[in-house]
Short mmCIF file of C-alpha atoms in Angstrom, two decimals:
data_model
loop_
_atom_site.label_atom_id
_atom_site.label_comp_id
_atom_site.label_asym_id
_atom_site.label_seq_id
_atom_site.Cartn_x
_atom_site.Cartn_y
_atom_site.Cartn_z
CA MET A 1 202.36 86.00 95.96
CA HIS A 2 203.89 87.53 99.30
CA ARG A 3 201.83 87.40 102.32
CA ARG A 4 201.30 91.23 102.68
CA ALA A 5 199.96 91.27 98.97
CA TRP A 6 197.32 88.70 99.73
CA LEU A 7 196.45 90.78 102.98
CA LEU A 8 196.05 93.71 100.73
CA VAL A 9 194.09 91.85 98.32
CA PHE A 10 191.96 90.66 101.24
CA GLY A 11 191.34 93.94 102.47
CA LEU A 12 190.44 95.53 99.18
CA SER A 13 188.04 92.65 98.71
CA LEU A 14 186.36 93.43 102.07
CA MET A 15 185.97 96.98 101.09
CA ALA A 16 184.41 96.11 97.84
CA ALA A 17 182.07 93.61 99.62
CA ALA A 18 181.07 96.47 101.93
CA ALA A 19 180.43 99.03 99.18
CA VAL A 20 177.05 97.56 98.25
CA PRO A 21 175.43 97.47 101.80
CA ALA A 22 176.98 101.00 102.50
CA SER A 23 175.56 102.65 99.65
CA ARG A 24 172.10 101.63 100.91
CA LEU A 25 172.47 103.35 104.07
CA GLU A 26 170.13 106.63 104.32
CA PHE A 27 169.52 109.44 106.72
CA ASP A 28 166.34 109.58 108.87
CA ARG A 29 165.12 112.88 107.82
CA ARG A 30 162.43 113.25 110.34
CA ILE A 31 162.99 116.37 112.10
CA GLU A 32 161.16 115.05 115.37
CA ASN A 33 163.65 112.13 115.75
CA MET A 34 166.23 115.08 116.75
CA PHE A 35 164.21 115.56 120.21
CA SER A 36 163.39 113.17 122.96
CA LYS A 37 159.84 111.43 122.46
CA ASP A 38 158.64 112.99 125.56
CA ASP A 39 159.84 116.27 124.67
CA PRO A 40 156.79 118.80 124.89
CA LEU A 41 157.72 120.26 121.30
CA VAL A 42 157.66 116.62 119.94
CA ILE A 43 154.16 116.11 121.47
CA GLY A 44 153.03 119.22 120.06
CA PHE A 45 154.46 118.75 116.66
CA GLU A 46 152.93 115.15 116.20
CA ARG A 47 149.44 116.93 117.27
CA LEU A 48 150.32 119.45 114.47
CA LYS A 49 150.92 116.67 112.12
CA ARG A 50 147.75 114.75 112.95
CA THR A 51 145.64 117.57 112.64
CA PHE A 52 147.19 119.17 109.24
CA GLU A 53 148.01 115.78 107.31
CA GLY A 54 151.51 115.55 108.28
CA ASN A 55 152.22 119.27 107.83
CA ALA A 56 153.54 118.28 104.11
CA VAL A 57 152.33 121.41 102.46
CA VAL A 58 155.00 123.11 99.83
CA PRO A 59 153.83 126.68 98.69
CA ALA A 60 154.89 127.05 95.19
CA VAL A 61 155.07 130.55 94.13
CA TYR A 62 155.41 132.41 90.96
CA ARG A 63 154.64 135.82 89.15
CA ASP A 64 151.92 136.52 86.67
CA ALA A 65 150.71 139.84 86.36
CA ALA A 66 147.74 138.85 84.22
CA ILE A 67 146.60 135.85 86.82
CA PHE A 68 143.27 137.67 87.00
CA ALA A 69 142.89 139.08 83.39
CA PRO A 70 139.29 138.74 82.02
CA ASP A 71 140.32 136.75 78.86
CA GLY A 72 141.38 134.01 81.41
CA ALA A 73 144.83 133.46 80.04
CA GLY A 74 146.54 134.01 83.32
CA MET A 75 144.20 131.24 84.87
CA ARG A 76 144.72 128.84 82.08
CA ARG A 77 148.53 129.08 82.93
CA LEU A 78 147.55 128.42 86.50
CA GLN A 79 145.44 125.26 85.62
CA SER A 80 148.16 123.99 83.41
CA LEU A 81 150.51 124.41 86.23
CA VAL A 82 148.44 122.78 88.65
CA GLU A 83 147.85 119.62 86.34
CA ARG A 84 151.75 119.43 86.06
CA LEU A 85 152.33 119.66 89.68
CA ARG A 86 149.57 116.88 90.28
CA LYS A 87 151.51 114.34 88.08
CA VAL A 88 154.66 114.71 90.22
CA PRO A 89 155.31 111.55 92.37
CA GLY A 90 154.58 111.76 95.75
CA VAL A 91 151.98 114.85 95.37
CA ARG A 92 148.82 114.06 97.03
CA ASP A 93 146.79 117.22 95.90
CA VAL A 94 147.43 120.65 94.74
CA TRP A 95 145.06 123.78 95.79
CA SER A 96 144.71 126.97 93.69
CA ILE A 97 142.71 130.08 93.70
CA ASP A 98 140.45 128.54 90.70
CA GLN A 99 139.07 125.68 92.68
CA PRO A 100 136.11 127.26 94.56
CA ILE A 101 134.31 128.77 91.47
CA GLY A 102 136.61 127.76 88.37
CA THR A 103 137.10 130.29 85.86
CA GLN A 104 134.43 132.61 87.20
CA ILE A 105 137.26 133.69 89.68
CA VAL A 106 138.40 136.23 86.83
CA SER A 107 134.88 137.85 86.46
CA PRO A 108 135.69 141.46 87.18
CA ASP A 109 131.96 142.16 87.98
CA ASP A 110 131.13 139.02 89.63
CA PRO A 111 130.47 139.71 93.23
CA VAL A 112 131.16 136.13 94.30
CA ALA A 113 134.36 136.10 92.50
CA LYS A 114 135.24 139.49 94.20
CA ARG A 115 134.50 137.96 97.50
CA VAL A 116 136.57 134.81 97.08
CA ARG A 117 139.55 136.74 95.61
CA ALA A 118 139.34 138.96 98.78
CA LEU A 119 138.99 135.89 101.14
CA PHE A 120 142.04 134.22 99.69
CA ALA A 121 144.23 137.23 99.23
CA GLY A 122 147.36 136.63 100.87
CA TYR A 123 146.86 132.80 100.61
CA THR A 124 146.86 131.88 97.09
CA HIS A 125 147.76 135.26 95.53
CA GLY A 126 149.37 138.63 96.85
CA SER A 127 147.52 141.80 97.16
CA ASP A 128 149.69 143.07 94.29
CA GLY A 129 147.58 141.29 91.87
CA GLU A 130 150.75 139.31 90.27
CA THR A 131 152.18 137.05 92.84
CA VAL A 132 150.47 133.52 92.57
CA ALA A 133 150.74 130.64 95.23
CA VAL A 134 149.62 127.02 94.65
CA LEU A 135 149.83 124.69 97.84
CA VAL A 136 151.13 121.37 96.70
CA VAL A 137 150.37 118.59 99.31
CA LEU A 138 152.66 115.94 99.85
CA HIS A 139 151.84 112.51 101.26
CA PRO A 140 153.09 111.94 104.78
CA GLN A 141 156.92 111.09 104.95
CA GLU A 142 155.98 107.83 106.44
CA THR A 143 153.61 106.75 103.39
CA ALA A 144 154.94 108.58 100.70
CA PRO A 145 155.60 106.58 97.44
CA VAL A 146 158.83 108.40 96.78
CA PRO A 147 161.16 110.35 99.34
CA TRP A 148 160.33 114.16 100.13
CA GLU A 149 163.26 114.98 98.50
CA THR A 150 162.63 113.45 95.27
CA SER A 151 159.17 115.06 95.03
CA ILE A 152 160.56 118.53 96.05
CA ALA A 153 163.29 118.30 93.25
CA ALA A 154 160.59 117.64 90.49
CA ILE A 155 158.19 120.29 92.07
CA LYS A 156 161.27 122.71 91.73
CA ASP A 157 162.00 121.55 88.39
CA VAL A 158 158.44 122.32 87.32
CA MET A 159 158.42 125.78 88.97
CA ARG A 160 161.59 126.90 87.20
CA THR A 161 159.54 126.87 84.02
CA MET A 162 157.71 129.67 85.48
CA PRO A 163 158.36 133.44 86.05
CA ASP A 164 160.17 133.93 89.21
CA GLY A 165 159.33 130.25 90.36
CA MET A 166 160.19 129.16 93.73
CA VAL A 167 159.25 126.90 96.40
CA ALA A 168 158.99 126.89 100.30
CA GLY A 169 157.76 125.45 103.32
CA GLU A 170 158.63 122.97 106.28
CA PRO A 171 159.21 119.75 103.83
CA VAL A 172 161.39 121.75 101.77
CA MET A 173 163.39 123.17 104.70
CA VAL A 174 164.05 119.70 106.06
CA ALA A 175 164.76 118.23 102.77
CA GLU A 176 167.26 120.78 101.82
CA GLY A 177 168.77 121.06 105.17
CA PHE A 178 169.55 117.61 105.18
CA ARG A 179 171.00 117.54 101.89
CA TYR A 180 173.46 120.37 102.67
CA VAL A 181 174.45 118.86 106.11
CA GLU A 182 175.21 115.55 104.38
CA GLN A 183 177.15 117.43 101.80
CA ASP A 184 179.06 119.43 104.27
CA GLY A 185 179.85 116.19 106.31
CA GLN A 186 181.25 114.49 103.23
CA ARG A 187 183.34 117.66 102.13
CA LEU A 188 184.50 117.94 105.87
CA GLY A 189 185.48 114.16 105.73
CA TRP A 190 187.75 114.53 102.49
CA ALA A 191 188.96 117.90 103.70
CA THR A 192 190.42 116.41 107.09
CA SER A 193 191.84 113.58 104.73
CA ILE A 194 193.66 115.88 102.58
CA LEU A 195 194.97 118.30 105.01
CA LEU A 196 196.01 115.64 107.22
CA GLY A 197 197.73 113.77 104.57
CA LEU A 198 199.43 116.51 103.47
CA VAL A 199 200.80 117.10 107.12
CA ILE A 200 202.06 113.27 106.83
CA LEU A 201 203.82 113.74 103.66
CA ILE A 202 205.47 117.01 104.79
CA ALA A 203 206.63 115.33 108.31
CA PHE A 204 207.76 112.02 107.11
CA ARG A 205 208.33 112.60 103.36
CA ARG A 206 206.81 109.24 102.19
CA LEU A 207 203.94 108.90 99.94
CA ARG A 208 203.05 105.50 100.96
CA TRP A 209 202.44 106.69 104.61
CA VAL A 210 199.81 108.97 103.05
CA VAL A 211 198.26 106.22 101.12
CA ALA A 212 198.19 103.95 104.29
CA ALA A 213 196.39 106.47 106.44
CA ILE A 214 193.87 107.34 103.91
CA LEU A 215 193.20 103.83 103.34
CA VAL A 216 192.78 103.17 106.96
CA VAL A 217 190.35 105.82 107.13
CA GLN A 218 187.97 105.23 104.32
CA ALA A 219 188.06 101.41 104.92
CA ALA A 220 187.02 102.15 108.58
CA SER A 221 184.15 104.68 107.26
CA LEU A 222 183.06 102.13 104.66
CA TRP A 223 183.06 99.18 106.82
CA THR A 224 181.18 101.22 109.60
CA LYS A 225 178.28 102.24 107.10
CA ALA A 226 178.01 98.72 105.64
CA THR A 227 177.70 97.48 109.52
CA LEU A 228 174.93 100.02 110.27
CA ALA A 229 173.05 99.18 107.22
CA ILE A 230 173.29 95.34 107.85
CA LEU A 231 172.16 96.12 111.40
CA ASP A 232 169.45 98.59 110.20
CA VAL A 233 170.73 101.26 112.58
CA PRO A 234 169.21 104.48 111.67
CA ILE A 235 171.52 107.63 110.99
CA SER A 236 170.49 111.28 111.50
CA LEU A 237 172.03 114.96 111.17
CA VAL A 238 174.18 114.15 113.96
CA SER A 239 175.66 111.24 112.33
CA SER A 240 176.94 113.46 109.18
CA MET A 241 180.48 114.08 110.47
CA LEU A 242 181.12 110.38 110.78
CA THR A 243 184.27 110.37 108.37
CA ALA A 244 185.68 113.38 109.74
CA ILE A 245 186.06 111.94 113.32
CA VAL A 246 187.33 108.52 112.02
CA THR A 247 189.88 110.61 110.20
CA VAL A 248 191.18 112.07 113.48
CA VAL A 249 191.02 108.57 115.12
CA GLY A 250 192.31 106.75 112.26
CA ILE A 251 195.18 109.03 111.47
CA ALA A 252 196.33 109.51 114.99
CA THR A 253 196.60 105.70 115.11
CA VAL A 254 198.83 105.55 111.89
CA VAL A 255 200.99 108.40 113.11
CA HIS A 256 201.95 106.44 116.28
CA VAL A 257 202.87 103.45 113.90
CA ILE A 258 204.51 105.73 111.44
CA VAL A 259 206.84 107.41 114.19
CA ARG A 260 207.78 103.84 115.54
CA THR A 261 208.82 102.41 112.45
CA GLU A 262 210.64 105.46 111.24
CA ALA A 263 212.60 105.31 114.44
CA ALA A 264 213.21 101.73 114.23
CA ARG A 265 214.23 102.28 110.38
CA ARG A 266 216.99 105.02 111.84
CA LYS A 267 218.44 102.20 113.72
CA GLY A 268 219.07 100.19 110.83
CA HIS A 269 216.04 97.94 110.54
CA SER A 270 214.75 97.05 107.25
CA ASP A 271 211.36 98.17 106.45
CA ALA A 272 209.31 94.91 107.06
CA ALA A 273 211.30 94.66 110.43
CA ALA A 274 210.66 98.11 111.42
CA LEU A 275 207.02 97.89 110.98
CA HIS A 276 207.06 94.57 112.76
CA SER A 277 208.68 96.24 115.80
CA ALA A 278 206.32 99.13 115.48
CA LEU A 279 203.21 96.99 115.62
CA ARG A 280 204.51 94.70 118.59
CA GLN A 281 205.12 97.67 120.38
CA LEU A 282 201.85 99.46 119.81
CA VAL A 283 199.17 96.66 119.71
CA VAL A 284 198.39 96.60 123.05
CA PRO A 285 198.38 100.47 123.74
CA VAL A 286 196.58 101.18 120.42
CA PHE A 287 193.88 98.55 121.46
CA TRP A 288 193.26 100.13 124.91
CA ALA A 289 193.10 103.45 123.29
CA ILE A 290 190.69 102.37 121.01
CA VAL A 291 188.66 100.77 123.71
CA THR A 292 188.71 104.10 125.61
CA ASP A 293 187.37 105.71 122.58
CA ALA A 294 184.49 103.10 121.84
CA VAL A 295 183.46 103.43 125.51
CA GLY A 296 183.28 107.08 125.86
CA PHE A 297 181.09 106.93 122.58
CA LEU A 298 179.10 103.99 124.16
CA SER A 299 178.37 106.35 127.31
CA LEU A 300 176.02 108.33 125.08
CA LEU A 301 173.48 105.59 125.17
CA VAL A 302 172.30 107.11 128.43
CA SER A 303 171.10 110.06 126.48
CA SER A 304 167.21 110.48 125.87
CA VAL A 305 167.75 111.74 122.31
CA GLY A 306 167.59 108.72 119.74
CA PRO A 307 170.11 110.49 117.31
CA VAL A 308 172.60 111.04 120.04
CA ARG A 309 172.34 107.25 120.98
CA ASP A 310 172.58 106.07 117.44
CA PHE A 311 175.72 108.28 117.28
CA GLY A 312 177.13 106.65 120.10
CA ILE A 313 176.77 103.22 118.20
CA MET A 314 177.91 104.50 115.02
CA MET A 315 181.19 105.89 116.38
CA SER A 316 182.07 102.78 118.69
CA LEU A 317 181.74 100.71 115.52
CA ALA A 318 183.94 102.81 113.71
CA ALA A 319 186.40 102.87 116.59
CA GLY A 320 186.63 99.03 116.52
CA TRP A 321 186.99 99.04 112.61
CA VAL A 322 189.87 101.56 112.82
#
């Protein structure tokens, strides 16, 4: 087998080996990690979490015009919903309007029931008499048996069975926000790869250069993620643009190789000789360009914000893998 074929097999084997640790890499989804530890906002937020059980409350709301019907039909639906929500993994407790005095709450003539309904109006039910809310209390993120996003997805599935069911709250905003940012980062990475690949194809009219550029980008991204997972470096919201930045650095490097290789081919060199000539000319300038990129990213280590420092480490590793 030709040496180039062995190198291709070796590279693909490294990519396959990196796939397992790379798949274990997860976002640090704690919103307080987006700030410096001594930031007054973080100090206040931590105090809030200690006081209110980690601030892990998910209001689940639905519509039931018969919630306080004297026959108890609406209250039975509420109690059934509460029991289903309590079975969701990661749910610590569920609070609802029926808990203070039980089914007595629907009695139209009971003075205690009237006062309790008035007291909790706007919290567990709306003043319109048909909007119902239950407060789903999650375990704190640090001690939860499952990730918040898993619990929230299950809660949303339960609420879809209720009329106009929906969820809200800080845990939902954090989980959904990180999910959307992660999806956008992946979409941005593939979009930049495809668009720059089209530019290379139009400019140089050789499909193999497109394949080479995409392989460089995807391999560097995969190996970077695997390295981060092995080193246990946390990644946060800031790190979602990894693939897009690696695409810019990687394809810029590949384009330099393409230009020098094509120039050598036009002078009559064979494909292999042209590539060797290009690599000999570019190995030193590309090395120092990558080192410059890595040093620039490492300068982010002076930041007091953890995710910014982690981003600097991540991108310097990515530059090295490119």
